[in-house]
Tab-separated table of C-alpha atoms in Angstrom:
chain	number	residue	atom	x	y	z
A	1	UNK	CA	-11.289	-51.304	35.949
A	2	UNK	CA	-12.274	-48.904	38.800
A	3	UNK	CA	-8.907	-47.105	38.723
A	4	UNK	CA	-9.183	-46.271	35.112
A	5	UNK	CA	-12.788	-45.096	35.446
A	6	UNK	CA	-11.805	-42.808	38.331
A	7	UNK	CA	-9.019	-41.379	36.324
A	8	UNK	CA	-11.332	-40.710	33.433
A	9	UNK	CA	-13.698	-38.915	35.837
A	10	UNK	CA	-10.811	-36.762	37.089
A	11	UNK	CA	-9.733	-35.972	33.521
A	12	UNK	CA	-13.255	-34.860	32.642
A	13	UNK	CA	-13.258	-32.351	35.433
A	14	UNK	CA	-9.689	-31.109	34.904
A	15	UNK	CA	-9.594	-30.650	31.056
A	16	UNK	CA	-11.772	-28.011	29.513
A	17	UNK	CA	-14.580	-28.863	27.084
A	18	UNK	CA	-13.545	-28.589	23.403
A	19	UNK	CA	-15.752	-25.823	21.815
A	20	UNK	CA	-15.976	-24.075	18.494
A	21	UNK	CA	-13.905	-20.881	17.808
A	22	UNK	CA	-17.148	-18.956	17.707
A	23	UNK	CA	-18.984	-20.075	20.845
A	24	UNK	CA	-20.208	-19.055	24.301
A	25	UNK	CA	-17.202	-19.007	26.660
A	26	UNK	CA	-18.924	-17.193	29.520
A	27	UNK	CA	-18.339	-13.524	30.506
A	28	UNK	CA	-15.626	-11.366	31.947
A	29	UNK	CA	-16.124	-10.191	35.539
A	30	UNK	CA	-17.663	-6.790	35.889
A	31	UNK	CA	-14.787	-5.662	38.194
A	32	UNK	CA	-12.330	-5.662	35.200
A	33	UNK	CA	-14.045	-3.039	32.999
A	34	UNK	CA	-17.107	-2.042	35.024
A	35	UNK	CA	-19.355	-4.156	32.827
A	36	UNK	CA	-19.604	-7.930	32.257
A	37	UNK	CA	-18.600	-8.687	28.605
A	38	UNK	CA	-19.390	-11.919	26.858
A	39	UNK	CA	-16.395	-13.992	25.594
A	40	UNK	CA	-17.611	-15.266	22.240
A	41	UNK	CA	-14.411	-15.857	20.173
A	42	UNK	CA	-11.448	-18.036	21.184
A	43	UNK	CA	-8.763	-19.135	18.655
A	44	UNK	CA	-5.028	-19.805	18.652
A	45	UNK	CA	-2.400	-17.246	17.615
A	46	UNK	CA	-1.580	-18.195	14.066
A	47	UNK	CA	-5.014	-19.665	13.388
A	48	UNK	CA	-6.495	-16.320	14.354
A	49	UNK	CA	-4.230	-14.511	11.924
A	50	UNK	CA	-5.409	-16.909	9.327
A	51	UNK	CA	-9.102	-15.990	10.153
A	52	UNK	CA	-8.104	-12.265	10.259
A	53	UNK	CA	-6.663	-12.686	6.688
A	54	UNK	CA	-9.949	-14.309	5.601
A	55	UNK	CA	-8.194	-17.464	4.410
A	56	UNK	CA	-11.390	-19.496	4.308
A	57	UNK	CA	-11.053	-21.315	0.968
A	58	UNK	CA	-8.906	-24.441	0.581
A	59	UNK	CA	-5.544	-23.434	-0.942
A	60	UNK	CA	-5.622	-19.960	0.547
A	61	UNK	CA	-2.514	-19.057	2.578
A	62	UNK	CA	-1.271	-16.460	5.025
A	63	UNK	CA	2.299	-15.739	6.190
A	64	UNK	CA	2.887	-13.734	9.359
A	65	UNK	CA	6.292	-11.999	9.829
A	66	UNK	CA	6.795	-11.069	13.421
A	67	UNK	CA	9.622	-12.113	15.664
A	68	UNK	CA	9.345	-15.551	13.944
A	69	UNK	CA	7.391	-16.296	10.804
A	70	UNK	CA	4.497	-18.807	10.447
A	71	UNK	CA	2.852	-19.973	7.174
A	72	UNK	CA	-0.587	-21.577	7.281
A	73	UNK	CA	-2.329	-23.065	4.318
A	74	UNK	CA	-6.013	-23.992	4.479
A	75	UNK	CA	-6.647	-27.573	3.308
A	76	UNK	CA	-10.419	-27.484	3.952
A	77	UNK	CA	-11.922	-30.621	5.408
A	78	UNK	CA	-8.835	-32.736	4.386
A	79	UNK	CA	-6.300	-33.855	7.020
A	80	UNK	CA	-3.073	-33.809	5.049
A	81	UNK	CA	-0.007	-35.302	6.765
A	82	UNK	CA	3.169	-33.845	5.258
A	83	UNK	CA	5.887	-36.067	3.860
A	84	UNK	CA	8.172	-33.091	3.922
A	85	UNK	CA	8.352	-32.193	7.580
A	86	UNK	CA	5.528	-29.597	7.846
A	87	UNK	CA	2.914	-29.690	10.500
A	88	UNK	CA	-0.730	-30.638	10.228
A	89	UNK	CA	-3.002	-28.417	12.371
A	90	UNK	CA	-6.614	-27.282	12.852
A	91	UNK	CA	-7.274	-23.878	11.321
A	92	UNK	CA	-10.689	-23.357	13.045
A	93	UNK	CA	-13.954	-25.097	13.949
A	94	UNK	CA	-17.262	-23.485	13.395
A	95	UNK	CA	-20.671	-25.054	14.168
A	96	UNK	CA	-18.944	-28.342	14.792
A	97	UNK	CA	-17.242	-28.350	11.395
A	98	UNK	CA	-13.451	-28.492	11.459
A	99	UNK	CA	-11.239	-26.875	8.825
A	100	UNK	CA	-7.606	-28.136	8.708
A	101	UNK	CA	-4.280	-26.578	7.673
A	102	UNK	CA	-0.723	-27.147	6.889
A	103	UNK	CA	1.778	-25.107	8.842
A	104	UNK	CA	5.403	-24.188	8.549
A	105	UNK	CA	7.410	-22.354	11.270
A	106	UNK	CA	10.425	-20.078	10.882
A	107	UNK	CA	12.173	-19.340	14.172
A	108	UNK	CA	13.934	-16.196	13.288
A	109	UNK	CA	12.330	-13.420	11.144
A	110	UNK	CA	11.889	-10.008	12.785
A	111	UNK	CA	14.166	-11.212	15.591
A	112	UNK	CA	16.963	-11.140	13.126
A	113	UNK	CA	16.368	-7.383	12.550
A	114	UNK	CA	16.139	-6.889	16.323
A	115	UNK	CA	19.593	-8.617	16.599
A	116	UNK	CA	21.016	-6.180	13.982
A	117	UNK	CA	19.590	-3.222	15.878
A	118	UNK	CA	20.084	-4.143	19.600
A	119	UNK	CA	23.224	-6.367	19.553
A	120	UNK	CA	25.122	-5.272	16.416
A	121	UNK	CA	24.148	-1.618	16.725
A	122	UNK	CA	23.830	-1.250	12.891
A	123	UNK	CA	20.930	1.036	13.005
A	124	UNK	CA	18.613	2.761	15.581
A	125	UNK	CA	15.202	1.898	14.144
A	126	UNK	CA	14.017	-1.143	12.045
A	127	UNK	CA	12.357	0.969	9.347
A	128	UNK	CA	15.817	2.263	8.415
A	129	UNK	CA	16.624	-1.131	6.877
A	130	UNK	CA	14.603	-0.502	3.758
A	131	UNK	CA	16.686	2.567	2.768
A	132	UNK	CA	19.987	0.809	3.645
A	133	UNK	CA	19.104	-2.244	1.519
A	134	UNK	CA	18.003	-0.097	-1.456
A	135	UNK	CA	21.438	1.604	-1.451
A	136	UNK	CA	22.976	-1.720	-2.508
A	137	UNK	CA	22.830	-2.993	-6.131
A	138	UNK	CA	22.845	-6.642	-5.030
A	139	UNK	CA	23.622	-9.000	-2.118
A	140	UNK	CA	27.337	-9.411	-3.105
A	141	UNK	CA	26.881	-13.220	-2.533
A	142	UNK	CA	26.620	-12.691	1.195
A	143	UNK	CA	24.164	-15.001	3.018
A	144	UNK	CA	23.174	-15.203	6.651
A	145	UNK	CA	21.497	-18.324	7.980
A	146	UNK	CA	19.796	-17.026	11.189
A	147	UNK	CA	19.899	-20.317	13.098
A	148	UNK	CA	20.242	-18.480	16.439
A	149	UNK	CA	17.996	-20.897	18.123
A	150	UNK	CA	18.299	-23.768	15.523
A	151	UNK	CA	16.321	-24.080	12.260
A	152	UNK	CA	12.579	-24.588	12.071
A	153	UNK	CA	10.593	-26.153	9.307
A	154	UNK	CA	11.398	-27.999	7.088
A	155	UNK	CA	14.823	-28.660	8.661
A	156	UNK	CA	13.840	-29.099	12.412
A	157	UNK	CA	17.507	-28.950	13.539
A	158	UNK	CA	17.792	-27.502	17.013
A	159	UNK	CA	21.545	-28.011	17.005
A	160	UNK	CA	22.171	-25.755	13.917
A	161	UNK	CA	23.737	-22.235	14.670
A	162	UNK	CA	23.980	-19.175	12.552
A	163	UNK	CA	26.244	-18.900	9.595
A	164	UNK	CA	27.454	-15.672	7.846
A	165	UNK	CA	29.059	-16.672	4.499
A	166	UNK	CA	30.565	-15.044	1.434
A	167	UNK	CA	32.449	-12.398	3.383
A	168	UNK	CA	35.102	-10.258	1.703
A	169	UNK	CA	37.056	-7.155	2.651
A	170	UNK	CA	34.153	-5.131	1.048
A	171	UNK	CA	31.525	-6.680	3.336
A	172	UNK	CA	30.198	-4.194	5.866
A	173	UNK	CA	27.034	-3.585	7.990
A	174	UNK	CA	24.921	-2.871	4.869
A	175	UNK	CA	25.547	-6.263	3.278
A	176	UNK	CA	24.870	-8.065	6.572
A	177	UNK	CA	21.608	-6.192	7.043
A	178	UNK	CA	20.597	-7.149	3.511
A	179	UNK	CA	21.515	-10.759	4.071
A	180	UNK	CA	19.472	-10.927	7.260
A	181	UNK	CA	16.299	-9.553	5.742
A	182	UNK	CA	16.836	-11.696	2.508
A	183	UNK	CA	17.058	-14.816	4.703
A	184	UNK	CA	13.449	-14.520	5.744
A	185	UNK	CA	12.283	-14.779	2.155
A	186	UNK	CA	14.603	-17.742	1.475
A	187	UNK	CA	13.283	-19.592	4.432
A	188	UNK	CA	9.681	-18.876	3.223
A	189	UNK	CA	10.696	-20.337	-0.125
A	190	UNK	CA	11.936	-23.527	1.611
A	191	UNK	CA	8.425	-23.863	3.273
A	192	UNK	CA	6.729	-23.366	-0.125
A	193	UNK	CA	8.977	-25.950	-1.685
A	194	UNK	CA	8.012	-28.515	1.004
A	195	UNK	CA	4.302	-27.723	0.410
A	196	UNK	CA	4.761	-28.126	-3.302
A	197	UNK	CA	6.267	-31.611	-2.801
A	198	UNK	CA	3.182	-32.360	-0.663
A	199	UNK	CA	0.982	-31.439	-3.640
A	200	UNK	CA	0.012	-27.972	-2.391
A	201	UNK	CA	0.709	-24.936	-4.601
A	202	UNK	CA	-0.257	-21.484	-3.186
A	203	UNK	CA	-1.550	-19.074	-5.805
A	204	UNK	CA	-1.290	-16.005	-3.657
A	205	UNK	CA	0.237	-15.156	-0.268
A	206	UNK	CA	-1.574	-12.863	2.183
A	207	UNK	CA	1.178	-11.355	4.525
A	208	UNK	CA	1.029	-9.483	7.774
A	209	UNK	CA	3.387	-8.592	10.657
A	210	UNK	CA	5.980	-5.833	11.135
A	211	UNK	CA	8.436	-6.974	8.510
A	212	UNK	CA	6.019	-6.643	5.617
A	213	UNK	CA	5.731	-2.796	6.150
A	214	UNK	CA	9.165	-2.824	4.457
A	215	UNK	CA	8.177	-2.558	0.791
A	216	UNK	CA	11.534	-3.818	-0.325
A	217	UNK	CA	11.186	-7.014	1.634
A	218	UNK	CA	7.638	-7.552	0.475
A	219	UNK	CA	8.654	-7.225	-3.168
A	220	UNK	CA	11.705	-9.419	-2.595
A	221	UNK	CA	9.471	-12.137	-0.989
A	222	UNK	CA	7.275	-12.090	-4.050
A	223	UNK	CA	10.278	-12.411	-6.281
A	224	UNK	CA	11.801	-15.333	-4.386
A	225	UNK	CA	8.654	-17.402	-3.906
A	226	UNK	CA	7.583	-16.403	-7.392
A	227	UNK	CA	3.936	-15.798	-6.210
A	228	UNK	CA	1.861	-12.550	-5.811
A	229	UNK	CA	2.011	-11.123	-2.309
A	230	UNK	CA	-1.035	-9.264	-0.801
A	231	UNK	CA	-0.678	-6.924	2.115
A	232	UNK	CA	-3.904	-5.957	3.842
A	233	UNK	CA	-4.871	-2.536	5.250
A	234	UNK	CA	-5.325	-3.994	8.725
A	235	UNK	CA	-2.041	-5.545	10.021
A	236	UNK	CA	-3.226	-6.682	13.449
A	237	UNK	CA	-4.707	-9.851	11.925
A	238	UNK	CA	-4.396	-12.036	15.119
A	239	UNK	CA	-6.628	-9.698	17.106
A	240	UNK	CA	-8.916	-9.223	14.139
A	241	UNK	CA	-9.367	-12.999	13.795
A	242	UNK	CA	-10.586	-13.378	17.345
A	243	UNK	CA	-12.846	-10.418	16.938
A	244	UNK	CA	-14.346	-11.890	13.698
A	245	UNK	CA	-15.150	-15.112	15.574
A	246	UNK	CA	-16.797	-13.192	18.376
A	247	UNK	CA	-18.747	-11.193	15.812
A	248	UNK	CA	-19.920	-14.379	14.133
A	249	UNK	CA	-21.085	-15.832	17.389
A	250	UNK	CA	-23.223	-12.820	18.483
A	251	UNK	CA	-24.598	-12.167	14.998
A	252	UNK	CA	-22.546	-9.140	13.797
A	253	UNK	CA	-21.500	-11.308	10.825
A	254	UNK	CA	-23.826	-13.895	9.262
A	255	UNK	CA	-21.163	-16.173	7.681
A	256	UNK	CA	-17.461	-16.442	6.681
A	257	UNK	CA	-18.308	-14.952	3.351
A	258	UNK	CA	-19.811	-11.980	5.237
A	259	UNK	CA	-16.625	-11.678	7.184
A	260	UNK	CA	-14.529	-11.765	3.992
A	261	UNK	CA	-16.111	-8.544	2.833
A	262	UNK	CA	-14.088	-6.699	5.543
A	263	UNK	CA	-10.742	-7.705	4.109
A	264	UNK	CA	-9.184	-4.730	2.248
A	265	UNK	CA	-5.948	-4.612	0.155
A	266	UNK	CA	-3.213	-2.086	0.982
A	267	UNK	CA	-0.709	-3.114	-1.640
A	268	UNK	CA	-0.016	-5.998	-4.061
A	269	UNK	CA	3.558	-7.139	-4.969
A	270	UNK	CA	4.044	-9.251	-8.081
A	271	UNK	CA	7.120	-11.218	-9.097
A	272	UNK	CA	9.539	-9.201	-11.198
A	273	UNK	CA	12.770	-11.113	-10.930
A	274	UNK	CA	14.119	-13.160	-13.859
A	275	UNK	CA	14.210	-16.876	-13.355
A	276	UNK	CA	17.946	-17.182	-13.728
A	277	UNK	CA	18.488	-14.498	-11.197
A	278	UNK	CA	16.137	-16.286	-8.722
A	279	UNK	CA	17.874	-19.600	-9.306
A	280	UNK	CA	21.302	-18.098	-8.639
A	281	UNK	CA	20.170	-16.524	-5.329
A	282	UNK	CA	18.455	-19.755	-4.187
A	283	UNK	CA	21.557	-21.829	-5.168
A	284	UNK	CA	23.662	-19.434	-2.894
A	285	UNK	CA	21.162	-19.871	-0.076
A	286	UNK	CA	21.196	-23.673	-0.376
A	287	UNK	CA	24.916	-23.600	-0.141
A	288	UNK	CA	24.742	-21.518	3.049
A	289	UNK	CA	22.227	-23.830	4.563
A	290	UNK	CA	24.495	-26.916	3.940
A	291	UNK	CA	27.281	-25.032	5.784
């Protein structure tokens, strides 16, 4: 009726037009920088990191370790609805063609290290954690579940709260630091397991974010998920992804394969942990999660 038609007309004027990630979005006002600059690339945060990591092939995956952690796996033109509590999202749209992805979210990653530094006062600077962790032979069966704001995928439990388990009289700041950093790798493993049950098996993981500059963490991550981990030379992949889209729109790049030529490896980490050791660690993590 007339009321519905009027509402649709209002909606058309209020909501923005859906455009490609590489498209003409107008220009900045000259008063900002002294020159009007075209806006040619617009893309969401984690989607942009996926583009910055050049994850353009179905099955390619990136994992960003900032305050939280976010895993996106390219599923190509297939919309896959997870049966294991992961999210279906759009990775990007170019020339009207949509590429989809499967996403998993970890609420606390680098934020756990910030908590150790700012609230617990265990160290002054985050890079110190690598040396501290290396001074320990193992994790002494100490586990920290950093559910400070609940648990993200694949649990989605907003009522969960943090658990520190396996404490003895020998437990000190070093063990708690290690347990906090380890927890990020275990949570990533949980996401990978959910993807595996959805029929998706990553062959390699491209990582970025502040945490992956810790070589010990990057190696431990590779050991726990039992997959090769690639760290790129350019860490600011979110900004890079938006820049790639703008470059594609204005002709700096001719195609996605042309963009991929700009990705460069800083360091590769390959699994070295024995299967029985991995299984033991993950059994301890599973026990801590149940608590």
